[in-house]
mmCIF file of C-alpha atoms in Angstrom:
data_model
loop_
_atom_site.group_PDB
_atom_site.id
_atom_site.type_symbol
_atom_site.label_atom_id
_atom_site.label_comp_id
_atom_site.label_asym_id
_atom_site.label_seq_id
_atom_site.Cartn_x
_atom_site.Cartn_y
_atom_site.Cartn_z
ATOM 1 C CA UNK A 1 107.209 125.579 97.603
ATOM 2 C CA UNK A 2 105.045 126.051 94.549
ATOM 3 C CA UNK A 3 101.686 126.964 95.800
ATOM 4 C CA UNK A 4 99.768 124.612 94.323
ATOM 5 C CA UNK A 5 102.117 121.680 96.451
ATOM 6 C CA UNK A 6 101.704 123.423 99.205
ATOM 7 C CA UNK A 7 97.700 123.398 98.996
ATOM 8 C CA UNK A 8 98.427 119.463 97.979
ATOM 9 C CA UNK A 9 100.869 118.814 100.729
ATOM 10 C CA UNK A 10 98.212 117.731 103.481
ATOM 11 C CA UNK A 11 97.041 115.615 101.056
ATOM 12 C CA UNK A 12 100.049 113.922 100.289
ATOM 13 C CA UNK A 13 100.762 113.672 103.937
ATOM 14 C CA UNK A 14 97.401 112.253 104.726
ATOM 15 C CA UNK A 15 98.003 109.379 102.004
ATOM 16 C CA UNK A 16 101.170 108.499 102.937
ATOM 17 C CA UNK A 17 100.954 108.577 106.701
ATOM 18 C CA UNK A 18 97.526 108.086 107.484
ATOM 19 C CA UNK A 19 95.811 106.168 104.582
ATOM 20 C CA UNK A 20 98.157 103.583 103.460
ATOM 21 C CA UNK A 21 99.885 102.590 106.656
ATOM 22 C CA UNK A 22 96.429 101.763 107.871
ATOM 23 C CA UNK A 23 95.583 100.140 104.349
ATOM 24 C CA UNK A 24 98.441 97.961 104.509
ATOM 25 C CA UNK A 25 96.909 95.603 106.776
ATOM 26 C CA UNK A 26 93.396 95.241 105.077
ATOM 27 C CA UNK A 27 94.922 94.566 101.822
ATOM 28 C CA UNK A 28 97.459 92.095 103.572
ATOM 29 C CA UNK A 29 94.253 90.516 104.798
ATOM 30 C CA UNK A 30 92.604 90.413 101.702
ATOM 31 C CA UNK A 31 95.688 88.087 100.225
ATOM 32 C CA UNK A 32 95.809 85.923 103.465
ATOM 33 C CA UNK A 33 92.306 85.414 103.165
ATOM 34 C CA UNK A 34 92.437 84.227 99.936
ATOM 35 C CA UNK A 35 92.969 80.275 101.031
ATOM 36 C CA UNK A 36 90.859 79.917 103.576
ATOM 37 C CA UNK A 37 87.412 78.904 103.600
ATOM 38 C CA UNK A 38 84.535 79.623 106.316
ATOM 39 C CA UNK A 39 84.349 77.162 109.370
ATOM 40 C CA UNK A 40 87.951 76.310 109.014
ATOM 41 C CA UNK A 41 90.064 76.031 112.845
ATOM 42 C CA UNK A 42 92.720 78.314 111.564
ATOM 43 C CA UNK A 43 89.578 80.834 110.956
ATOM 44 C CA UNK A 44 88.260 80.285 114.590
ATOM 45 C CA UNK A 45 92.017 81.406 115.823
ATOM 46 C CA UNK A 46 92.400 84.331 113.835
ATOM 47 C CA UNK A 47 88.861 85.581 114.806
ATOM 48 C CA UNK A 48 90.064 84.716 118.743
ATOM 49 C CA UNK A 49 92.709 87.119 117.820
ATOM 50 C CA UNK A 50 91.226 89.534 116.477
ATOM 51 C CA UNK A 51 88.886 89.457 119.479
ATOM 52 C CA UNK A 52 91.331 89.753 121.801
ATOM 53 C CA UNK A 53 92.998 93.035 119.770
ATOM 54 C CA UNK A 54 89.501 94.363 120.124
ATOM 55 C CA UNK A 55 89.280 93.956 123.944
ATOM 56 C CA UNK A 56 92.838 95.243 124.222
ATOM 57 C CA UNK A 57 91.500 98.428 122.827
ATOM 58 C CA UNK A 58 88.857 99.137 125.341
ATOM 59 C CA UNK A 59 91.156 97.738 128.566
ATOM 60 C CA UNK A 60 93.475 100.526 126.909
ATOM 61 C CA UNK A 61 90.744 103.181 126.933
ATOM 62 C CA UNK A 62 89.565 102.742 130.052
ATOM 63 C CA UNK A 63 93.005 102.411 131.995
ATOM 64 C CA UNK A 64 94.954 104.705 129.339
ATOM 65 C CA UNK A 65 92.497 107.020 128.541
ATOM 66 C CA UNK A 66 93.041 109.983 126.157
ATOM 67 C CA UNK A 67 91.513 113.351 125.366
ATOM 68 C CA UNK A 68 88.726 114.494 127.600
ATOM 69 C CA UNK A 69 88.300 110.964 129.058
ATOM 70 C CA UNK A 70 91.710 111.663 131.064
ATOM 71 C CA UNK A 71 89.548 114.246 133.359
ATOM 72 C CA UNK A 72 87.366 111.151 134.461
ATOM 73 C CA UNK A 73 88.220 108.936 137.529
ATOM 74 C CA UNK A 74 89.188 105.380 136.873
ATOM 75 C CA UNK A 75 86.280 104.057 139.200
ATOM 76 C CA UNK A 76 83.932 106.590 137.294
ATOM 77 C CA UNK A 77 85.254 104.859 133.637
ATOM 78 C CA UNK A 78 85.058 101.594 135.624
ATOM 79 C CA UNK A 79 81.367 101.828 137.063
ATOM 80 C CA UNK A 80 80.188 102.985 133.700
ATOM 81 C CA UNK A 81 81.055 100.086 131.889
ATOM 82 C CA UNK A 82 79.581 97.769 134.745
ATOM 83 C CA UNK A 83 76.398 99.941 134.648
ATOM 84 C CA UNK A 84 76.339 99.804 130.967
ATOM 85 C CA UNK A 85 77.102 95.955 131.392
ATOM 86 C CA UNK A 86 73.562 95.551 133.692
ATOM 87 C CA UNK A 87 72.123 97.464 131.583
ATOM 88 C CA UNK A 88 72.140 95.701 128.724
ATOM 89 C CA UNK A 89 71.409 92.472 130.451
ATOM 90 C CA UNK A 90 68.396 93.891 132.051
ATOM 91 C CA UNK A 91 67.191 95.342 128.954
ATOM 92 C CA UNK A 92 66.141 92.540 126.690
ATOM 93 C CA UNK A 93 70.105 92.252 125.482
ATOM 94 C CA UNK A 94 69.818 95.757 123.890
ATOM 95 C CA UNK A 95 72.893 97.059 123.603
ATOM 96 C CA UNK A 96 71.437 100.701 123.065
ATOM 97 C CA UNK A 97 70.207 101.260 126.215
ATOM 98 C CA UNK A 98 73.761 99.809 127.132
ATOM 99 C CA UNK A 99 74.940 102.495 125.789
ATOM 100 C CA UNK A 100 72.974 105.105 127.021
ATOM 101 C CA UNK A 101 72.942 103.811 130.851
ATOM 102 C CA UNK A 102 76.323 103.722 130.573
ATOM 103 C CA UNK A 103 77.022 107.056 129.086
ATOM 104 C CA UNK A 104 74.947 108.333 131.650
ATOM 105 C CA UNK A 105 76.424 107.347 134.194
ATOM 106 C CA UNK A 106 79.232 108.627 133.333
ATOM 107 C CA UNK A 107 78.323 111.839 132.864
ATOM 108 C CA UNK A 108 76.491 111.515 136.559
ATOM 109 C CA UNK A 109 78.755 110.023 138.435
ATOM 110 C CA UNK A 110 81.799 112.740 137.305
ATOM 111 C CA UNK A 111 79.606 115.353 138.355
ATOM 112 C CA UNK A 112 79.044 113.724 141.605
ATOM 113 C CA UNK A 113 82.430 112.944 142.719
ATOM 114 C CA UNK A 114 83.763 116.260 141.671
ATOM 115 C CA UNK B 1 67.869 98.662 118.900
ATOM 116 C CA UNK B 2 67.407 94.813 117.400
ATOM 117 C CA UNK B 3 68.543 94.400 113.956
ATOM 118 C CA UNK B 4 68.466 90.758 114.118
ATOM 119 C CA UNK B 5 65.151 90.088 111.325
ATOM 120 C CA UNK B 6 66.671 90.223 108.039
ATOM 121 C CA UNK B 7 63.572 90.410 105.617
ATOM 122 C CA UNK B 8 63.257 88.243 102.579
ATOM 123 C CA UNK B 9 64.077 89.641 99.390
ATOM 124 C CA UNK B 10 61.790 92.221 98.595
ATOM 125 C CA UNK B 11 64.351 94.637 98.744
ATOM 126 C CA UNK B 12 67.972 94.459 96.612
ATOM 127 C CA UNK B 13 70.651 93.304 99.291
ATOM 128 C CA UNK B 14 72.537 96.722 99.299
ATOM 129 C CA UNK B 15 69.181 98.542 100.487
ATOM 130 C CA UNK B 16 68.627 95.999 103.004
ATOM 131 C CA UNK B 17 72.621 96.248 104.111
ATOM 132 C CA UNK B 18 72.067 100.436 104.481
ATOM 133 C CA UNK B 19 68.996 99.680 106.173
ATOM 134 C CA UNK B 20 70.269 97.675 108.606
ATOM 135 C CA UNK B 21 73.126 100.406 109.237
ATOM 136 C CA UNK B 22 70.377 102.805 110.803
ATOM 137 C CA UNK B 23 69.226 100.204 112.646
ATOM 138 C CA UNK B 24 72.362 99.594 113.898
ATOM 139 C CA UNK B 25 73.561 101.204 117.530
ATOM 140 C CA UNK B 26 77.036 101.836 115.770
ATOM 141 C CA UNK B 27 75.467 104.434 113.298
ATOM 142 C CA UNK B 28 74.601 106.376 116.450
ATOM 143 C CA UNK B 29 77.805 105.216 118.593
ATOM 144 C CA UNK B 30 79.943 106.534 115.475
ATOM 145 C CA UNK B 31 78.078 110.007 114.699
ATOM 146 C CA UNK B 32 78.541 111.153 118.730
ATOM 147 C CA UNK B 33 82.577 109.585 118.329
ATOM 148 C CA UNK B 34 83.681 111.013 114.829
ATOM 149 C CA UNK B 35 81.828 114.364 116.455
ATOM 150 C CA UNK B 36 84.768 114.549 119.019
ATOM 151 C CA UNK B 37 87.287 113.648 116.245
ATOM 152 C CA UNK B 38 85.742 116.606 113.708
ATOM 153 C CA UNK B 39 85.890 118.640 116.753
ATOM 154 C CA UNK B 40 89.516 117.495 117.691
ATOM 155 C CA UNK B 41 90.567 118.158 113.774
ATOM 156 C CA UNK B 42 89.355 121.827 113.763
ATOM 157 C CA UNK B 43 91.574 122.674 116.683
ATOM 158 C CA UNK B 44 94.674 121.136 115.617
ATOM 159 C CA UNK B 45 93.703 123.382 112.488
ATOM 160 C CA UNK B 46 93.192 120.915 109.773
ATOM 161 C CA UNK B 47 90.942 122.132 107.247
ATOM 162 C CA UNK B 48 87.112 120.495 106.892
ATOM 163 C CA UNK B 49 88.098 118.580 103.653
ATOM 164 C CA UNK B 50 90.878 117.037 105.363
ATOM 165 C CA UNK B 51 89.127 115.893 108.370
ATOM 166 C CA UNK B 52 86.014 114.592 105.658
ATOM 167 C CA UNK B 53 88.455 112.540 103.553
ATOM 168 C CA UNK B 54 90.709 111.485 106.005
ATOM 169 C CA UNK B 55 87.084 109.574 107.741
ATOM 170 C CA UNK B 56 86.826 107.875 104.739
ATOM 171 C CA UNK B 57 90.006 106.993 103.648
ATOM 172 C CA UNK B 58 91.435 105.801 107.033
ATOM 173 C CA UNK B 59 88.065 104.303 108.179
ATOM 174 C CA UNK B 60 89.443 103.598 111.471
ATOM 175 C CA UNK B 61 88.661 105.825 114.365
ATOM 176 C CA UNK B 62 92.127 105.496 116.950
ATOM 177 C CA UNK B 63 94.320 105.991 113.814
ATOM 178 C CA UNK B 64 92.599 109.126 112.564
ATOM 179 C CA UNK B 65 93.093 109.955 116.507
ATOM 180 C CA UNK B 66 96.993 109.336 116.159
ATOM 181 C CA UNK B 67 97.590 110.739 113.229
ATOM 182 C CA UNK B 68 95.582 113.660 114.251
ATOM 183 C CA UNK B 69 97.363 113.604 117.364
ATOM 184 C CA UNK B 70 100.550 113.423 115.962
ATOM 185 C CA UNK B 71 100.853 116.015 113.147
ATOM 186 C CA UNK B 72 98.965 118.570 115.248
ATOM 187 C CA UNK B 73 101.831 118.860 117.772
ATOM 188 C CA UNK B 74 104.745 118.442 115.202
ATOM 189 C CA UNK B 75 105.631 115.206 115.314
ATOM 190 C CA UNK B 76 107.083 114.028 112.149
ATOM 191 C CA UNK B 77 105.400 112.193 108.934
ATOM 192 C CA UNK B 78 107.434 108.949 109.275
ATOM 193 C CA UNK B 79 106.996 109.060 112.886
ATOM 194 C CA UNK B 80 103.268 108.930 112.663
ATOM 195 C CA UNK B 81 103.461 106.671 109.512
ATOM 196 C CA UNK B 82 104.613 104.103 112.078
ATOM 197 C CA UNK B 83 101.947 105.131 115.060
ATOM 198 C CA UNK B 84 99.032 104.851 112.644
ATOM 199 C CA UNK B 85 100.587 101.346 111.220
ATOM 200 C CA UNK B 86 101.056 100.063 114.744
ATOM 201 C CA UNK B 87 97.534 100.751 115.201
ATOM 202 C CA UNK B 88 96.095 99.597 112.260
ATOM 203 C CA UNK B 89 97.340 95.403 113.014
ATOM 204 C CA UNK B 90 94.650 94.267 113.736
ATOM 205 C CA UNK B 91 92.977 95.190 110.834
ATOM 206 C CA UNK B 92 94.597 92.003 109.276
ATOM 207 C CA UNK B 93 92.904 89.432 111.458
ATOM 208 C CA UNK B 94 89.236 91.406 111.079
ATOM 209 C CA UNK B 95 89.761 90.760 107.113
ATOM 210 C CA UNK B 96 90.873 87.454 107.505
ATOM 211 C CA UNK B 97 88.224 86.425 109.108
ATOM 212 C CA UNK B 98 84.806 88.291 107.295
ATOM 213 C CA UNK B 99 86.041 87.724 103.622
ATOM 214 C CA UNK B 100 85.884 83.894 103.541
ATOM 215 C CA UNK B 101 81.832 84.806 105.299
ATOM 216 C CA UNK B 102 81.299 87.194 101.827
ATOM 217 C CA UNK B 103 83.199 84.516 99.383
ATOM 218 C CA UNK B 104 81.571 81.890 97.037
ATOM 219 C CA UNK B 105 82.771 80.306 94.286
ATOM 220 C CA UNK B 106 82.385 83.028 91.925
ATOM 221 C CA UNK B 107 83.394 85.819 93.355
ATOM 222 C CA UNK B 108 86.367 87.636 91.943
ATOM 223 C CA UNK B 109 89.075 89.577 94.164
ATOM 224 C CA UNK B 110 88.306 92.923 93.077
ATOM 225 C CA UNK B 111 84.527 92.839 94.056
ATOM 226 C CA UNK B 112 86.566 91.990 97.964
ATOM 227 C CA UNK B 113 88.366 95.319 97.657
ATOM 228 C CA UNK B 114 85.638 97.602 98.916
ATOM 229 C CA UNK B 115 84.484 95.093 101.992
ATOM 230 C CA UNK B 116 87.958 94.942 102.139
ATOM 231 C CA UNK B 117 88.412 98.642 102.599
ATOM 232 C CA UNK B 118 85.696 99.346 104.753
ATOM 233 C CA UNK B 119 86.436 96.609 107.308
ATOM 234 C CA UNK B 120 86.539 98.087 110.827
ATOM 235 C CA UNK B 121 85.462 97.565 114.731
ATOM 236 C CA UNK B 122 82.141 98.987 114.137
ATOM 237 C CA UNK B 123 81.491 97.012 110.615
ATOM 238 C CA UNK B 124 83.101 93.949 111.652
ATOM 239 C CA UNK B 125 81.085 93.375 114.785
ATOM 240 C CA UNK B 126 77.722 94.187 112.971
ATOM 241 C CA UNK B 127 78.779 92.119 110.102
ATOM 242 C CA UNK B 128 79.743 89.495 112.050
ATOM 243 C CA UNK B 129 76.573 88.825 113.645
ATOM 244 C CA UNK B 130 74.196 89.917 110.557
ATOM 245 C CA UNK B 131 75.593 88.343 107.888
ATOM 246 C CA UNK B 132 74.601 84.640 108.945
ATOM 247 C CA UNK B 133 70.764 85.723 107.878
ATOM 248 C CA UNK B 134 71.941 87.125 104.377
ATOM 249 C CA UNK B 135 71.943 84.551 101.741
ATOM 250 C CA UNK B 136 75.718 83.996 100.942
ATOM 251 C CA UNK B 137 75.319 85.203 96.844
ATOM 252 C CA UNK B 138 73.717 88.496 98.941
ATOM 253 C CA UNK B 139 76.314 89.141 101.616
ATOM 254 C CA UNK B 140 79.117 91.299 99.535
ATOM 255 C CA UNK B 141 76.155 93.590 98.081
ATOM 256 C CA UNK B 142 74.508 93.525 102.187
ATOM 257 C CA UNK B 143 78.194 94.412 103.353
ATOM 258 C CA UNK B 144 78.596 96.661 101.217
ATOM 259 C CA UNK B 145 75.447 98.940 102.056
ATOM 260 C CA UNK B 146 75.587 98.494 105.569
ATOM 261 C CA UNK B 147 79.590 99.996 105.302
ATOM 262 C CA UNK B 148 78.247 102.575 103.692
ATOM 263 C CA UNK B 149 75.482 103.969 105.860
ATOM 264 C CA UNK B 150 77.933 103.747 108.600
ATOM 265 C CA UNK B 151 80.578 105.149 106.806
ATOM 266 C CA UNK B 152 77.882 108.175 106.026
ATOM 267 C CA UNK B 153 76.729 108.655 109.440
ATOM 268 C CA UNK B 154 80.885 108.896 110.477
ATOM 269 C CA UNK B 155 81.982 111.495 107.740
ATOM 270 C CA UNK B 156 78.564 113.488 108.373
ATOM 271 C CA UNK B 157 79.217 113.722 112.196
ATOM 272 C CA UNK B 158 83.005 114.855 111.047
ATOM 273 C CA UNK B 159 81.796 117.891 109.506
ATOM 274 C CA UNK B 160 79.114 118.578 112.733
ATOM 275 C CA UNK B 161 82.117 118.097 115.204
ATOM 276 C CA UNK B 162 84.008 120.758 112.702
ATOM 277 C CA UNK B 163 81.852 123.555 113.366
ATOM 278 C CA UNK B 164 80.598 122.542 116.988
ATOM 279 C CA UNK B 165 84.090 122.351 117.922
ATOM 280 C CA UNK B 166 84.938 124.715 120.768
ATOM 281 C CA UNK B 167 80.928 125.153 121.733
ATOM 282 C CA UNK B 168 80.943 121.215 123.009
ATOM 283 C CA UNK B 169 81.666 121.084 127.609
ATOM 284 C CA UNK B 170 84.468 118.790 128.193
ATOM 285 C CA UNK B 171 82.217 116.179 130.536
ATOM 286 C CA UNK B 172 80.023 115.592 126.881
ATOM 287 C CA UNK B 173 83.471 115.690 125.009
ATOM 288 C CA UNK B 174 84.158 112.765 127.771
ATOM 289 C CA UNK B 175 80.928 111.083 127.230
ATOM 290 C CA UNK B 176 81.296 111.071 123.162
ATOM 291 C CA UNK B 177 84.681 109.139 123.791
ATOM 292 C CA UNK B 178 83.329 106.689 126.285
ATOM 293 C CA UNK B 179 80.949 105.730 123.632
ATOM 294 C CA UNK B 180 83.415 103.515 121.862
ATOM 295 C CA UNK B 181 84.916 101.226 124.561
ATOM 296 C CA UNK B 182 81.375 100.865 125.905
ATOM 297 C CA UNK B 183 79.627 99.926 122.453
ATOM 298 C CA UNK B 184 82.750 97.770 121.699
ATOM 299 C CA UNK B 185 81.915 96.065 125.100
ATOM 300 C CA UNK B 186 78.445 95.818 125.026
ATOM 301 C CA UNK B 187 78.343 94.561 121.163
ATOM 302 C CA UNK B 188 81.282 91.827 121.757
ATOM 303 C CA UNK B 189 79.365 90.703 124.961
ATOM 304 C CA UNK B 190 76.402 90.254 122.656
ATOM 305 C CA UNK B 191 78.096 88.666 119.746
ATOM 306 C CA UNK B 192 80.724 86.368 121.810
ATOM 307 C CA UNK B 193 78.113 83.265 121.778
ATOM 308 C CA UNK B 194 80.904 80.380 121.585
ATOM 309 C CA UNK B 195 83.148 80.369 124.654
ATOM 310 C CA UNK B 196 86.947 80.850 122.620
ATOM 311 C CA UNK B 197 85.266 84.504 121.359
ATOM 312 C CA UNK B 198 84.323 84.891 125.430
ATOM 313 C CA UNK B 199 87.660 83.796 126.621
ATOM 314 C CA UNK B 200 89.168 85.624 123.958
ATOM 315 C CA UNK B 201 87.891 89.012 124.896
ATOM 316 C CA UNK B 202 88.196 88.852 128.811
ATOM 317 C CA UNK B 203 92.071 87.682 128.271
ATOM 318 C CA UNK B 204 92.470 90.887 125.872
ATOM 319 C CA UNK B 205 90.696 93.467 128.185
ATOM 320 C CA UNK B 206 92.933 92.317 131.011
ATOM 321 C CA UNK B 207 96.243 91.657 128.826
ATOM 322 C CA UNK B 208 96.560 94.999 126.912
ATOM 323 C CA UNK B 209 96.321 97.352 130.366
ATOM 324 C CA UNK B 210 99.335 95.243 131.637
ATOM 325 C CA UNK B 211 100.870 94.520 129.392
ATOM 326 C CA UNK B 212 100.743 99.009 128.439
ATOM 327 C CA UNK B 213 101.364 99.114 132.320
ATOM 328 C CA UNK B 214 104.821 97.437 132.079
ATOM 329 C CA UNK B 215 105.609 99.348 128.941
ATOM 330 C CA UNK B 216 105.767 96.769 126.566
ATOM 331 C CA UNK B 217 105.830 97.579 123.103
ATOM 332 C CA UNK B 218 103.629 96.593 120.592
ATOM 333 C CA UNK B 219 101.210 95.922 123.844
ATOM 334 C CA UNK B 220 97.820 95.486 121.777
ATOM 335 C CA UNK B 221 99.209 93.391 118.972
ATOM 336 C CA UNK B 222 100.645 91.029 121.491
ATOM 337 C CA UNK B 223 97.541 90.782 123.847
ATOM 338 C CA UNK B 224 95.893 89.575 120.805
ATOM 339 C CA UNK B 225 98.298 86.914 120.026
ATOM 340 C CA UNK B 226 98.841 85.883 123.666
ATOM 341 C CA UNK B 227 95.117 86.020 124.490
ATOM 342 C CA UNK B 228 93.116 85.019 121.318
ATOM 343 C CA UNK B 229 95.953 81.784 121.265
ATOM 344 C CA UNK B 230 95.213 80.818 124.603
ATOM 345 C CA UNK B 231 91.505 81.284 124.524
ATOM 346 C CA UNK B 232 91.722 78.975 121.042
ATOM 347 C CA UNK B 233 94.003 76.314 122.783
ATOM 348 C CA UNK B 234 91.339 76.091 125.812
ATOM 349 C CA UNK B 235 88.484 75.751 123.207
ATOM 350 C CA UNK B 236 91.179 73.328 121.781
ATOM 351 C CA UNK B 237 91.248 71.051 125.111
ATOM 352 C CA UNK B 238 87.880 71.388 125.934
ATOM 353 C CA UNK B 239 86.621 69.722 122.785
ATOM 354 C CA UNK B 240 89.084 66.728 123.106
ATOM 355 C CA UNK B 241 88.132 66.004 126.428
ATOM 356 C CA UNK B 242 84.584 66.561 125.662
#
């Protein structure tokens, strides 16, 4: 391979099988969008979808973890969430100290059960 | 951290939109998750212009995961062509429903592209719930400077993961990755006001596990048709027998 391909090559590579396969999908959104306008039903379903994709990913996460999360017990992952979860509620609805509660405990309750 | 006072106009829209990026828990939730992925890029040896462009271009955390994933231990380029594409659905249905919130009657499609591009989880969610405050002639210009501070804080924590890779103790390598199914919890708990968006996300959480459990293919996609149709047809019922 000439060399300067084979310093482009990654970058070909990322284009064409990281960048547009994701693109695809926004762009096919951006022409299905084009009809529809704000408060419509059809609108209310797509966003229930889209919801529902989103909470797919985290069920995934937490029973299919990857990466370093695969070294944490399932009731560990669980709890977190919960703890996040209470939180959050008992924190004037701040999601940050969701987030941090949750984290913690995490990182606590690992250390504790192993 | 309460974003939820969107000042008057004292300030041009994009300013306000960066702003309210930094104000944002997903500027913080993104930094400590796109440090793992940085971190996961240098060991699979991809260089630190790879791993900065490929945040920006894919803009989507579990595809830059796959792909990642997938050309680090020699899988093929078609092969993850297809893994990052099966990821990426539900991109569509996040697009679908911001643009017509950013639209008026003026606007042409090309000044949609870049909301268009820089639609994600994080974006989406915080979009979703700002936006309403924004004056609509204001919203593409708030969008877009509220993508781009989060996009910023992402690609900036890429390079930090880069060179803290190796130094980082797997329990806080767990803990960066927990931060993104417990932000995505916490900030769809807080945005799901109307019950279909509640129903929709407790039929996803539970769907997507089984439906991965019994092997399925395609197991997200379909938890979000299954789920977000049957949380719509309840919302459906409800309001005719109301």
């Amino acid at each position: 391979m000439n060399p300067v391909v084979a310093e482009l090559w990654p970058y070909f590579i990322l284009i064409f099988a990281g960048f547009l396969p994701n693109e695809i999908w926004r762009i096919l959104g951006l022409v299905l969008a084009r009809r529809l306008n704000e408060g419509t039903e059809l609108l209310i379903w797509v966003r229930a979808i889209a919801t529902a994709i989103l909470a797919g990913v985290i069920g995934k996460l937490i029973f299919f973890p990857v990466g370093a999360l695969i070294g944490i017990p399932l009731s560990v992952r669980i709890g977190s969430i919960l703890i996040g979860l209470v939180a959050y509620a008992l924190v004037r609805r701040s999601v940050f100290a969701g987030v941090v509660a949750g984290d913690a405990a995490l990182i606590l309750g690992t250390m504790l059960l192993s | 951290m309460s974003a939820d006072s969107v000042s008057p106009p004292m300030r041009s829209p994009f300013l306000q939109g960066l702003a309210a990026a930094f104000r944002s828990v997903f500027a913080y939730v993104l930094f400590g998750t796109f440090v793992g992925i940085g971190a996961l890029g240098h060991d699979f040896g991809f260089s630190i212009w790879w791993m900065v462009l490929s945040s920006a271009l894919i803009w989507a955390a579990p595809a830059q995961v796959i792909l990642l994933s997938a050309l680090g231990t020699g899988v093929g380029v078609i092969e993850a062509a297809i893994a990052v594409t099966l990821s990426g659905v539900r991109l569509l249905p996040m697009v679908v429903a911001l643009l017509p919130m950013l639209r008026t009657e003026k606007t042409r499609t090309r000044d949609l592209l870049l909301p268009t591009h820089f639609t994600a989880i994080s974006m989406w969610v915080e979009s979703l719930r700002l936006l309403p405050a924004v004056p609509r002639e204001q919203r593409i210009a708030f969008c877009n400077g509220l993508s781009l501070g989060l996009m910023l804080s992402a690609v900036a924590a890429t390079a930090v993961g880069f060179y803290l890779a190796g130094s980082l103790p797997r329990i806080y390598a767990a803990a960066l990755l927990f931060l993104t199914p417990l932000s995505f919890t916490l900030s769809l708990a807080r945005n799901s006001r109307a019950l279909v968006d509640r129903l929709a996300f407790v039929f996803g959480i539970a769907l997507a596990p089984i439906l991965a459990a019994l092997d399925i293919g395609l197991d997200l996609l379909w938890s979000g048709i299954v789920g977000g149709t049957f949380a719509y047809l309840i919302h459906r019922l409800r309001r005719a027998g109301a």
